[in-house]
XYZ file of C-alpha atoms in Angstrom:
676
model
C 0.000 0.000 0.000
C 2.860 2.343 0.844
C 4.556 1.567 -2.440
C 1.471 2.418 -4.413
C 0.991 5.652 -2.541
C 4.608 6.669 -3.082
C 4.469 5.800 -6.774
C 1.257 7.725 -7.300
C 2.628 10.774 -5.556
C 5.870 10.553 -7.509
C 3.851 10.202 -10.694
C 1.826 13.314 -9.887
C 4.962 15.278 -9.066
C 6.526 14.149 -12.318
C 3.461 15.269 -14.295
C 3.535 18.676 -12.631
C 7.245 19.050 -13.288
C 6.930 18.100 -16.961
C 3.933 20.347 -17.386
C 5.676 23.281 -15.785
C 8.736 22.832 -17.960
C 6.659 22.574 -21.124
C 4.617 25.617 -20.131
C 7.714 27.675 -19.437
C 9.504 26.685 -22.601
C 13.224 26.442 -23.236
C 13.843 30.133 -22.731
C 11.903 30.400 -19.456
C 9.106 32.594 -20.994
C 5.406 31.801 -20.695
C 4.057 30.613 -24.128
C 0.893 31.843 -25.748
C -2.554 30.489 -24.821
C -2.938 28.428 -27.997
C 0.497 26.949 -27.534
C -0.379 26.082 -23.933
C -3.449 24.160 -25.154
C -1.272 22.129 -27.566
C 1.214 21.355 -24.806
C -1.556 20.230 -22.450
C -3.038 18.008 -25.167
C 0.367 16.405 -25.835
C 0.903 15.872 -22.154
C -2.528 14.266 -21.718
C -1.871 11.917 -24.625
C 1.484 10.937 -23.175
C 0.255 10.066 -19.694
C -3.021 8.419 -20.802
C -1.487 5.979 -23.275
C -1.757 2.420 -21.820
C 1.727 1.442 -20.669
C 3.189 4.475 -22.373
C 4.304 6.573 -19.356
C 7.946 6.286 -18.441
C 6.968 6.096 -14.791
C 5.134 2.795 -15.381
C 8.151 1.075 -16.903
C 10.650 1.984 -14.225
C 12.461 -0.974 -12.638
C 11.542 -1.979 -9.100
C 14.921 -0.856 -7.742
C 14.309 2.700 -8.920
C 10.921 2.707 -7.242
C 12.533 1.597 -3.997
C 15.084 4.372 -4.261
C 12.298 6.849 -4.856
C 10.549 5.595 -1.723
C 13.706 6.012 0.356
C 14.352 9.512 -0.960
C 10.786 10.556 -0.262
C 10.845 9.150 3.259
C 14.137 10.922 3.918
C 12.686 14.182 2.627
C 9.581 13.792 4.774
C 11.684 13.052 7.853
C 13.706 16.227 7.338
C 10.548 18.255 6.782
C 9.027 16.827 9.952
C 12.056 17.851 11.992
C 11.976 21.351 10.517
C 8.287 21.716 11.343
C 8.766 20.350 14.845
C 11.576 22.827 15.500
C 9.511 25.756 14.220
C 6.538 24.766 16.357
C 8.647 24.229 19.487
C 11.119 27.096 19.294
C 9.458 29.607 16.967
C 5.800 29.307 18.065
C 4.683 28.787 14.462
C 1.084 27.617 14.171
C 1.547 25.081 11.376
C -0.971 22.418 10.452
C -0.210 18.768 11.145
C 0.493 17.852 7.516
C 2.244 21.103 6.658
C 4.801 21.204 3.838
C 7.612 23.546 2.891
C 5.191 25.944 1.175
C 3.426 26.461 4.503
C 6.761 27.183 6.157
C 7.704 29.796 3.540
C 4.272 31.401 3.816
C 4.536 31.567 7.616
C 7.959 33.192 7.410
C 6.686 35.713 4.866
C 3.676 36.631 7.021
C 5.928 37.075 10.057
C 8.027 39.507 8.019
C 4.901 41.574 7.349
C 4.218 40.372 3.801
C 0.913 39.419 2.231
C 0.484 35.797 1.119
C -2.623 35.084 -0.981
C -4.284 31.632 -1.061
C -2.820 30.929 -4.514
C 0.699 31.566 -3.208
C 1.142 35.071 -4.585
C 3.403 36.983 -2.190
C 4.177 40.697 -2.078
C 5.017 43.421 0.473
C 2.016 44.793 2.300
C 2.862 48.364 1.280
C 2.409 47.497 -2.420
C -1.118 46.046 -2.255
C -2.704 49.122 -3.767
C -0.161 49.469 -6.552
C -0.012 45.848 -7.688
C -1.252 45.641 -11.310
C -4.409 43.581 -11.656
C -3.282 42.079 -14.926
C 0.245 41.208 -13.870
C 0.994 37.826 -15.394
C 3.615 37.071 -12.804
C 1.101 37.480 -9.986
C -0.644 34.297 -10.968
C 2.425 32.085 -10.727
C 2.118 29.333 -8.168
C 4.806 28.736 -5.609
C 6.059 25.671 -7.470
C 6.410 27.463 -10.796
C 8.115 30.394 -9.088
C 10.577 27.969 -7.612
C 11.336 26.536 -11.052
C 11.973 30.009 -12.410
C 14.232 30.909 -9.535
C 16.400 27.897 -10.274
C 17.312 29.360 -13.669
C 19.111 32.402 -12.227
C 21.928 32.682 -9.710
C 20.983 33.040 -6.041
C 20.768 36.530 -4.585
C 23.804 35.862 -2.421
C 25.945 36.211 -5.535
C 24.819 39.720 -6.385
C 27.219 42.521 -7.042
C 30.312 40.371 -7.544
C 32.616 40.683 -10.507
C 34.310 37.588 -11.811
C 37.653 38.681 -13.156
C 39.386 35.878 -11.315
C 38.085 33.311 -13.790
C 39.918 34.841 -16.710
C 43.466 33.922 -15.775
C 43.302 30.887 -13.505
C 41.637 27.525 -13.360
C 38.562 27.532 -11.192
C 36.046 24.855 -10.402
C 33.053 26.898 -11.480
C 34.275 28.756 -14.554
C 32.465 26.498 -17.006
C 28.802 27.275 -16.506
C 26.150 25.316 -18.378
C 22.782 26.600 -19.439
C 23.090 29.988 -17.752
C 22.035 33.157 -19.501
C 24.722 35.856 -19.313
C 23.154 39.307 -19.798
C 25.131 42.375 -20.747
C 25.846 44.530 -17.683
C 23.963 47.753 -17.284
C 25.851 50.902 -18.368
C 25.707 52.254 -14.821
C 27.610 49.255 -13.407
C 30.188 50.520 -10.913
C 32.261 47.362 -10.831
C 35.973 48.069 -10.854
C 36.697 45.027 -12.976
C 38.318 45.962 -16.219
C 37.827 42.601 -17.912
C 35.735 42.344 -21.056
C 32.269 40.965 -20.530
C 30.060 39.080 -22.911
C 26.486 37.903 -23.130
C 24.784 34.909 -24.607
C 23.879 31.351 -23.809
C 26.563 28.890 -22.785
C 25.376 25.610 -24.168
C 25.529 22.295 -22.417
C 29.002 20.849 -22.706
C 30.361 24.058 -24.196
C 33.031 26.211 -22.649
C 33.070 29.950 -22.390
C 36.253 31.299 -23.932
C 35.978 34.858 -22.691
C 36.090 36.029 -19.099
C 32.838 35.662 -17.227
C 30.677 38.793 -17.018
C 29.297 40.382 -13.908
C 27.110 37.526 -12.842
C 24.540 39.316 -10.752
C 24.592 42.927 -11.852
C 21.764 42.409 -14.305
C 20.644 39.044 -12.994
C 19.033 40.779 -10.065
C 16.906 42.783 -12.481
C 15.781 39.483 -13.982
C 15.022 38.136 -10.518
C 12.820 41.089 -9.633
C 11.121 41.587 -13.014
C 10.409 38.006 -14.077
C 10.082 36.207 -10.773
C 8.659 39.193 -8.942
C 11.119 38.946 -6.032
C 10.659 41.882 -3.646
C 13.551 44.095 -2.549
C 15.471 42.919 0.524
C 16.860 44.669 3.557
C 19.294 47.457 2.644
C 22.943 47.253 3.610
C 25.317 49.995 4.590
C 27.251 51.340 1.622
C 30.992 51.234 2.295
C 31.951 53.014 -0.925
C 34.443 55.750 -0.178
C 35.311 54.439 3.280
C 39.008 54.003 4.213
C 40.967 51.250 2.495
C 41.475 48.335 4.906
C 43.921 45.670 3.634
C 42.618 42.102 3.675
C 44.872 39.129 4.379
C 43.967 35.447 4.334
C 45.384 32.933 6.814
C 47.006 29.967 5.138
C 46.253 26.440 6.435
C 48.021 25.476 9.656
C 49.773 22.561 7.980
C 50.882 24.286 4.780
C 54.459 23.415 5.835
C 54.973 19.902 7.231
C 57.158 18.691 10.097
C 60.119 18.302 7.724
C 59.756 21.969 6.808
C 58.610 21.074 3.299
C 55.907 22.951 1.456
C 52.825 20.740 1.153
C 51.145 20.673 -2.309
C 52.928 23.718 -3.799
C 51.051 23.464 -7.113
C 47.641 23.456 -5.467
C 48.637 26.316 -3.180
C 49.928 28.340 -6.116
C 46.572 28.049 -7.870
C 44.750 29.187 -4.741
C 47.090 32.122 -4.258
C 46.514 33.189 -7.847
C 42.785 33.126 -7.260
C 43.218 35.285 -4.150
C 45.438 37.703 -6.058
C 42.880 38.005 -8.844
C 40.312 39.517 -6.462
C 42.882 41.940 -5.025
C 43.466 40.271 -1.676
C 46.419 42.144 -0.196
C 48.344 39.201 1.202
C 48.417 36.087 3.355
C 49.275 35.220 6.944
C 51.503 32.257 7.778
C 52.539 30.645 11.070
C 56.274 29.989 11.412
C 56.282 27.137 13.905
C 59.062 26.907 16.451
C 58.419 23.161 16.669
C 59.195 22.780 12.932
C 62.070 25.166 12.364
C 64.132 24.364 15.488
C 62.772 20.871 15.985
C 65.830 18.678 16.479
C 68.560 20.652 18.224
C 69.066 24.100 19.783
C 69.909 26.851 17.289
C 69.718 24.527 14.287
C 67.116 26.205 12.080
C 65.487 24.824 8.946
C 63.611 27.476 6.940
C 63.442 25.604 3.591
C 59.681 25.234 3.292
C 59.037 28.799 4.364
C 61.592 30.161 1.912
C 59.865 28.385 -0.974
C 56.506 29.698 0.198
C 57.749 33.266 0.582
C 59.214 33.232 -2.930
C 55.874 32.074 -4.294
C 54.072 34.895 -2.479
C 56.679 37.411 -3.649
C 56.314 36.401 -7.294
C 52.572 36.988 -7.074
C 53.213 40.437 -5.562
C 51.294 39.610 -2.414
C 52.335 40.697 1.071
C 53.034 38.587 4.139
C 51.968 38.693 7.752
C 54.177 36.286 9.681
C 53.444 34.776 13.103
C 56.289 33.692 15.355
C 54.459 30.663 16.794
C 56.159 29.596 20.026
C 53.266 27.332 21.051
C 52.141 23.878 20.007
C 49.321 23.256 17.552
C 46.683 20.642 18.264
C 43.945 20.258 20.856
C 42.334 23.657 20.411
C 39.269 24.621 18.394
C 40.153 24.758 14.689
C 43.429 22.853 15.013
C 43.546 20.267 12.226
C 47.234 19.341 12.518
C 49.555 18.436 15.375
C 52.762 20.466 15.728
C 54.392 19.986 19.149
C 57.121 22.056 20.739
C 60.693 21.174 19.612
C 61.854 17.668 20.516
C 64.780 18.921 22.538
C 62.435 21.085 24.624
C 60.197 18.073 25.268
C 63.260 16.137 26.465
C 64.068 18.892 28.944
C 60.441 18.857 30.063
C 60.552 15.165 30.897
C 63.326 15.752 33.418
C 62.105 19.181 34.529
C 58.321 19.440 34.029
C 58.251 22.791 35.854
C 59.173 24.504 32.595
C 55.467 24.134 31.698
C 52.417 25.852 33.164
C 50.949 23.909 36.098
C 47.521 24.059 37.750
C 46.570 23.589 41.417
C 46.294 19.800 41.005
C 49.787 19.567 39.517
C 48.659 18.934 35.927
C 51.134 20.214 33.347
C 50.185 22.074 30.194
C 52.728 21.511 27.424
C 51.126 23.964 25.019
C 53.789 26.591 25.719
C 56.567 27.375 28.180
C 55.846 28.851 31.595
C 56.664 32.499 32.006
C 58.431 31.506 35.200
C 61.470 30.508 33.099
C 61.637 33.725 31.069
C 64.850 34.549 32.957
C 65.859 31.053 34.115
C 68.696 29.318 32.211
C 67.047 25.930 32.065
C 66.945 25.437 28.266
C 70.467 24.100 27.795
C 72.106 27.244 29.045
C 69.564 29.699 27.637
C 66.555 31.404 29.138
C 63.180 31.194 27.409
C 63.332 34.772 26.125
C 66.844 34.164 24.760
C 65.493 31.161 22.857
C 62.697 33.321 21.438
C 65.134 36.077 20.488
C 67.555 33.705 18.740
C 64.643 32.274 16.735
C 63.409 35.725 15.686
C 66.930 36.913 14.829
C 67.491 33.836 12.654
C 64.240 34.557 10.818
C 65.208 38.192 10.268
C 68.603 37.249 8.800
C 67.216 34.387 6.679
C 64.536 36.527 5.018
C 66.299 39.866 4.956
C 65.425 40.542 1.298
C 61.701 40.155 2.012
C 61.970 42.771 4.748
C 63.951 45.086 2.511
C 61.405 44.755 -0.319
C 58.471 45.370 2.016
C 56.941 41.947 1.337
C 56.707 41.180 5.069
C 54.310 43.853 6.281
C 53.885 42.680 9.878
C 55.400 40.192 12.337
C 53.042 38.954 15.027
C 54.912 37.622 18.056
C 53.411 34.631 19.847
C 53.149 35.371 23.559
C 51.272 32.371 24.923
C 48.813 29.586 24.076
C 47.309 29.932 20.580
C 49.842 32.743 20.120
C 47.754 34.988 22.408
C 48.910 37.004 25.395
C 47.154 35.002 28.129
C 47.572 32.106 30.508
C 46.409 28.667 29.293
C 43.557 28.799 31.805
C 40.967 26.912 29.753
C 42.546 23.678 28.432
C 39.971 21.268 27.052
C 42.320 18.340 27.709
C 42.144 19.066 31.439
C 38.369 19.148 31.546
C 37.444 22.744 30.758
C 34.072 23.241 29.080
C 32.438 26.484 28.071
C 31.452 28.617 29.959
C 33.766 27.460 32.733
C 35.819 30.059 34.582
C 39.094 28.170 34.113
C 41.875 27.811 36.672
C 44.959 29.762 37.679
C 48.193 28.466 36.116
C 50.894 29.463 38.585
C 51.958 26.308 40.402
C 55.259 25.428 38.760
C 58.250 25.952 41.042
C 59.479 29.036 39.189
C 56.221 30.957 39.422
C 55.728 29.930 43.032
C 59.199 31.299 43.741
C 58.152 34.587 42.168
C 54.966 34.607 44.262
C 56.982 33.985 47.428
C 59.263 36.907 46.616
C 56.305 39.230 46.002
C 54.619 38.193 49.270
C 57.781 38.779 51.269
C 58.243 42.207 49.721
C 54.669 43.001 50.767
C 55.452 41.823 54.276
C 52.942 38.955 54.238
C 54.880 35.780 53.530
C 51.776 33.650 54.257
C 50.251 35.070 51.053
C 52.761 33.039 49.016
C 50.080 30.597 47.894
C 47.324 30.358 45.350
C 43.675 30.774 46.402
C 41.988 27.549 47.474
C 38.299 28.412 46.976
C 38.293 28.947 43.212
C 36.390 25.843 42.070
C 37.496 23.870 39.011
C 37.886 24.487 35.286
C 34.183 24.287 34.464
C 32.824 25.959 37.602
C 30.641 29.068 37.476
C 31.529 32.188 39.515
C 28.644 31.905 41.962
C 29.730 28.365 42.822
C 33.035 29.574 44.299
C 33.972 31.631 47.321
C 36.663 33.534 45.441
C 34.782 34.716 42.330
C 31.231 35.144 43.653
C 29.775 38.591 44.303
C 31.661 40.163 47.216
C 34.013 37.189 47.097
C 37.650 36.978 48.133
C 38.841 38.301 44.782
C 38.117 41.809 46.113
C 39.730 41.271 49.526
C 43.246 42.264 50.547
C 44.793 38.914 49.651
C 42.719 38.579 46.477
C 43.828 41.973 45.190
C 47.464 41.172 45.990
C 47.358 37.810 44.233
C 45.531 39.054 41.131
C 47.832 42.033 40.796
C 50.900 39.751 40.912
C 49.340 37.204 38.534
C 48.350 39.806 35.922
C 51.619 41.718 36.240
C 53.523 38.558 35.346
C 51.544 38.461 32.087
C 52.396 42.095 31.310
C 56.053 41.576 32.199
C 56.249 38.581 29.848
C 54.794 40.570 26.970
C 57.056 43.521 27.752
C 60.201 41.401 27.766
C 59.504 39.411 24.591
C 58.285 42.426 22.602
C 61.374 44.427 23.577
C 63.529 41.721 21.970
C 61.181 41.450 18.979
C 61.506 45.187 18.416
C 65.284 44.738 18.446
C 65.215 41.787 16.039
C 62.728 43.363 13.606
C 63.871 46.958 13.857
C 61.948 49.135 11.440
C 59.196 46.566 10.885
C 55.683 46.496 12.294
C 55.270 44.030 15.171
C 52.023 42.959 16.778
C 50.640 41.011 19.731
C 47.406 39.053 19.797
C 44.796 39.427 22.539
C 41.847 37.045 23.064
C 38.229 38.042 23.566
C 37.173 36.339 26.829
C 33.633 37.642 27.022
C 31.852 35.080 29.208
C 31.018 36.183 32.780
C 31.729 39.771 31.722
C 28.433 40.876 33.292
C 29.446 39.546 36.722
C 31.347 41.633 39.240
C 34.516 39.512 39.206
C 34.908 38.754 35.456
C 36.207 35.367 36.620
C 37.188 33.934 33.204
C 39.318 37.001 32.495
C 40.991 36.810 35.899
C 42.194 33.229 35.453
C 43.472 34.157 31.961
C 45.576 36.956 33.465
C 43.433 40.027 32.790
C 42.832 41.848 36.083
C 39.595 43.372 34.850
C 36.821 43.150 37.462
C 33.927 45.593 37.293
C 35.798 48.192 39.396
C 39.104 48.112 37.489
C 40.254 48.477 33.866
C 42.637 45.619 33.175
C 43.381 46.458 29.535
C 44.851 49.953 29.886
C 48.124 48.612 31.280
C 48.391 46.095 28.426
C 47.731 48.798 25.839
C 50.368 51.019 27.449
C 52.871 48.159 27.267
C 52.153 47.670 23.555
C 52.461 51.394 22.937
C 55.862 51.383 24.640
C 57.205 49.066 21.929
C 55.204 50.504 19.029
C 53.377 47.188 18.677
C 49.975 46.797 17.067
C 47.112 45.076 18.861
C 45.546 42.121 17.089
C 42.166 41.682 18.729
C 41.046 38.322 17.455
C 37.301 38.792 17.704
C 36.164 40.992 14.826
C 32.504 39.948 15.105
C 32.156 39.445 18.873
C 29.907 42.373 19.606
C 27.201 40.994 17.314
C 26.710 37.710 19.206
C 24.540 39.105 21.992
C 21.431 37.137 21.035
C 22.963 33.696 21.319
C 21.296 31.776 24.125
C 24.530 30.283 25.467
C 26.045 33.758 25.783
C 23.060 34.988 27.749
C 23.305 32.064 30.140
C 27.028 32.782 30.647
C 26.275 36.452 31.413
C 28.503 37.354 28.506
C 28.848 40.828 27.055
C 30.863 40.668 23.827
C 30.008 44.232 22.869
C 31.135 45.609 26.213
C 34.426 43.727 25.983
C 35.080 44.809 22.392
C 34.608 48.465 23.138
C 36.608 48.347 26.357
C 39.597 46.819 24.554
C 39.277 49.150 21.554
C 38.959 52.218 23.738
C 42.055 51.188 25.704
C 43.945 50.773 22.422
C 42.769 54.009 20.855
C 43.305 55.964 24.086
C 46.958 54.962 23.951
C 47.179 55.600 20.185
C 48.170 52.094 19.128
C 47.315 50.439 15.833
C 44.491 47.910 15.891
C 44.270 44.960 13.503
C 41.867 42.069 13.700
C 40.744 38.677 12.493
C 37.479 36.764 12.696
C 36.962 34.232 15.475
C 34.397 32.099 13.644
C 34.259 30.675 10.134
C 32.267 33.011 7.899
C 30.999 32.482 4.349
C 27.692 34.373 4.304
C 26.867 37.999 3.668
C 25.295 38.572 7.076
C 28.513 37.525 8.801
C 30.621 39.677 6.483
C 28.399 42.670 7.208
C 28.951 42.206 10.931
C 32.711 42.167 10.441
C 32.564 45.263 8.242
C 30.537 47.177 10.813
C 33.147 46.422 13.453
C 36.197 47.080 11.298
C 34.741 50.387 10.074
C 32.487 51.687 12.877
C 29.943 54.092 11.465
C 29.369 56.092 14.646
C 32.966 56.629 15.760
C 33.321 60.411 16.141
C 37.007 60.353 15.184
C 36.563 58.100 12.159
C 38.798 55.416 13.655
C 38.957 51.988 12.055
C 41.058 48.833 12.042
C 44.299 49.048 10.073
C 44.012 45.581 8.508
C 41.852 42.482 8.637
C 42.932 38.839 8.398
C 40.384 36.289 7.245
C 40.255 32.899 8.977
C 41.097 30.832 6.845
C 41.973 29.516 3.332
C 40.034 26.244 2.966
C 38.399 24.291 0.116
C 35.049 25.550 1.397
C 36.081 29.155 0.827
C 37.117 28.301 -2.736
C 33.654 27.005 -3.644
C 32.135 29.267 -6.238
C 29.296 30.834 -4.260
C 31.363 31.309 -1.100
C 34.276 32.773 -3.013
C 32.156 35.251 -4.927
C 30.661 36.459 -1.654
C 34.181 36.783 -0.261
C 35.234 38.826 -3.296
C 32.367 41.196 -2.601
C 33.508 41.468 1.018
C 37.058 42.334 -0.071
C 35.794 45.108 -2.344
C 33.813 46.652 0.493
C 36.819 46.393 2.821
C 38.759 48.337 0.203
C 36.046 51.000 0.089
C 34.989 50.188 -3.471
C 31.467 50.673 -4.764
C 29.392 47.498 -4.958
C 25.980 47.491 -6.609
C 22.828 45.887 -5.252
C 23.559 46.167 -1.559
C 20.897 43.720 -0.486
C 21.030 40.647 1.737
């Protein structure tokens, strides 16, 4: 019985699909009335002939596949409807389909949806022509028409990058290419053509502006209404855009992985005027086997490739291990010889209250301790940076290397490794203090004795665990010990150690890279920001409770060395509505503006990168609004933006065209059809 029902429904759907195609014609235009009658007569003859329909002669296996596909589709639809009823309070009928969902969404947006499926903005009811042929289109026929034109997410993007490089979507089949309007403001200088690209044929000329006139087709033929307007960034300051290369672009033998494939991707990036790329230079790769034996081979080959394409480089001195954090897809440990030292002296690593070691980076307690085969940690960092500067001197001289970001802690960020997933931390846990190796405890003892309270030479014991919440602890709760005499002493010492580490390493970086721009990366720890203690920031080393500004001192330290601030959360302030952030009493916007104000008050350069993967226009708009704030009275903006990261997903045609549009707006170029 089920099989018969499925077959009948599939048969009806097939008839409707064939009828719609025949009614539309090959060129997507409605035929005349007499021609429609002939088509209907042919269709009736086809489906009424005994044994003549193709659907009757299908093999049993194909029918079974059709059943499975239909059941899968219905299961997905059921889950969508259940979610809308439960979380969106949509009053949908029991046997609702996707048309009901679209209609409900349109009504919620204030649109008018007629019983026949005709949809239009409520403000245009009086002006809608009574004889409009497009008004009578059903939802299914409108859907068929919409499939013949590119989606609206591709609007306003030029396609010059297809002219000179291979690309997986350059050969389009069955897509009408209209001539761009004369008022097109695209900066692309490539020739553009129109016409039909036939099936199996290849277009020999560069692709035209895909959506400049396609949107006119969308709105005139399909009757699509205008969408929400976007801010126009034409004429705004030019902000360079860099793209992070994959973490494992250079392997553990310091060899460039897939140079041919990377070269093609870099050419594609260059074709849309991306300014450059960012690359991690891993300490664990370059100085892997023995102290002061550096292997830069893979990086040299990569830098030459970038230089030949006339791109610029942002380089990260990565003194931490890769693997175990969000987004890490490769494993790059610290150098082998450092790991050997750590096995005999584990106190070179950060240690929590339970004695668990974190091998992600070296403890700041050994910044001035000669425990690394006769060298201190900062001497090791300096020797590495000096070797890099000498090895790639010509790239500095030619201005190819535009910025050197100095890794100052886990993930390259200036912070303690207070939230390690491998030790049980889960968001939105407050984390734990990382000051229990013998070298940091010695520093704490010295500070307590200088204060005259030697019994303060200990860490707090009422701070909970990694995944605790502030109100569950005696130290971080409202009016907790964090604001007592001992708490203020301990937090001041703990945070000052962080500032001293950054100060020391950046002073040597400034010496090694004299005349070049250096930068330090700061995280955006926004959870528990609305509490009095700001517990998650405290364990990370930022002494920033509600009655104290913990970022001014960091900004002043960066200003001292002329270092830029890389605040790695370009879209944080737009995440307020997420339910998990509300439960964690987070305030991304408050954190963003506190850090930015501290930076701009001290007149330091601010650069940024996105924290989350972004491929859609809404996400890009959020980044743009933060990079170029519209309401800043002094017209301040970020000096550069680095996109996270070059992946195969970014190179997919639709995603890449949206990214090209984003780059143009970052550069302050005019982009037509600013609609989401």
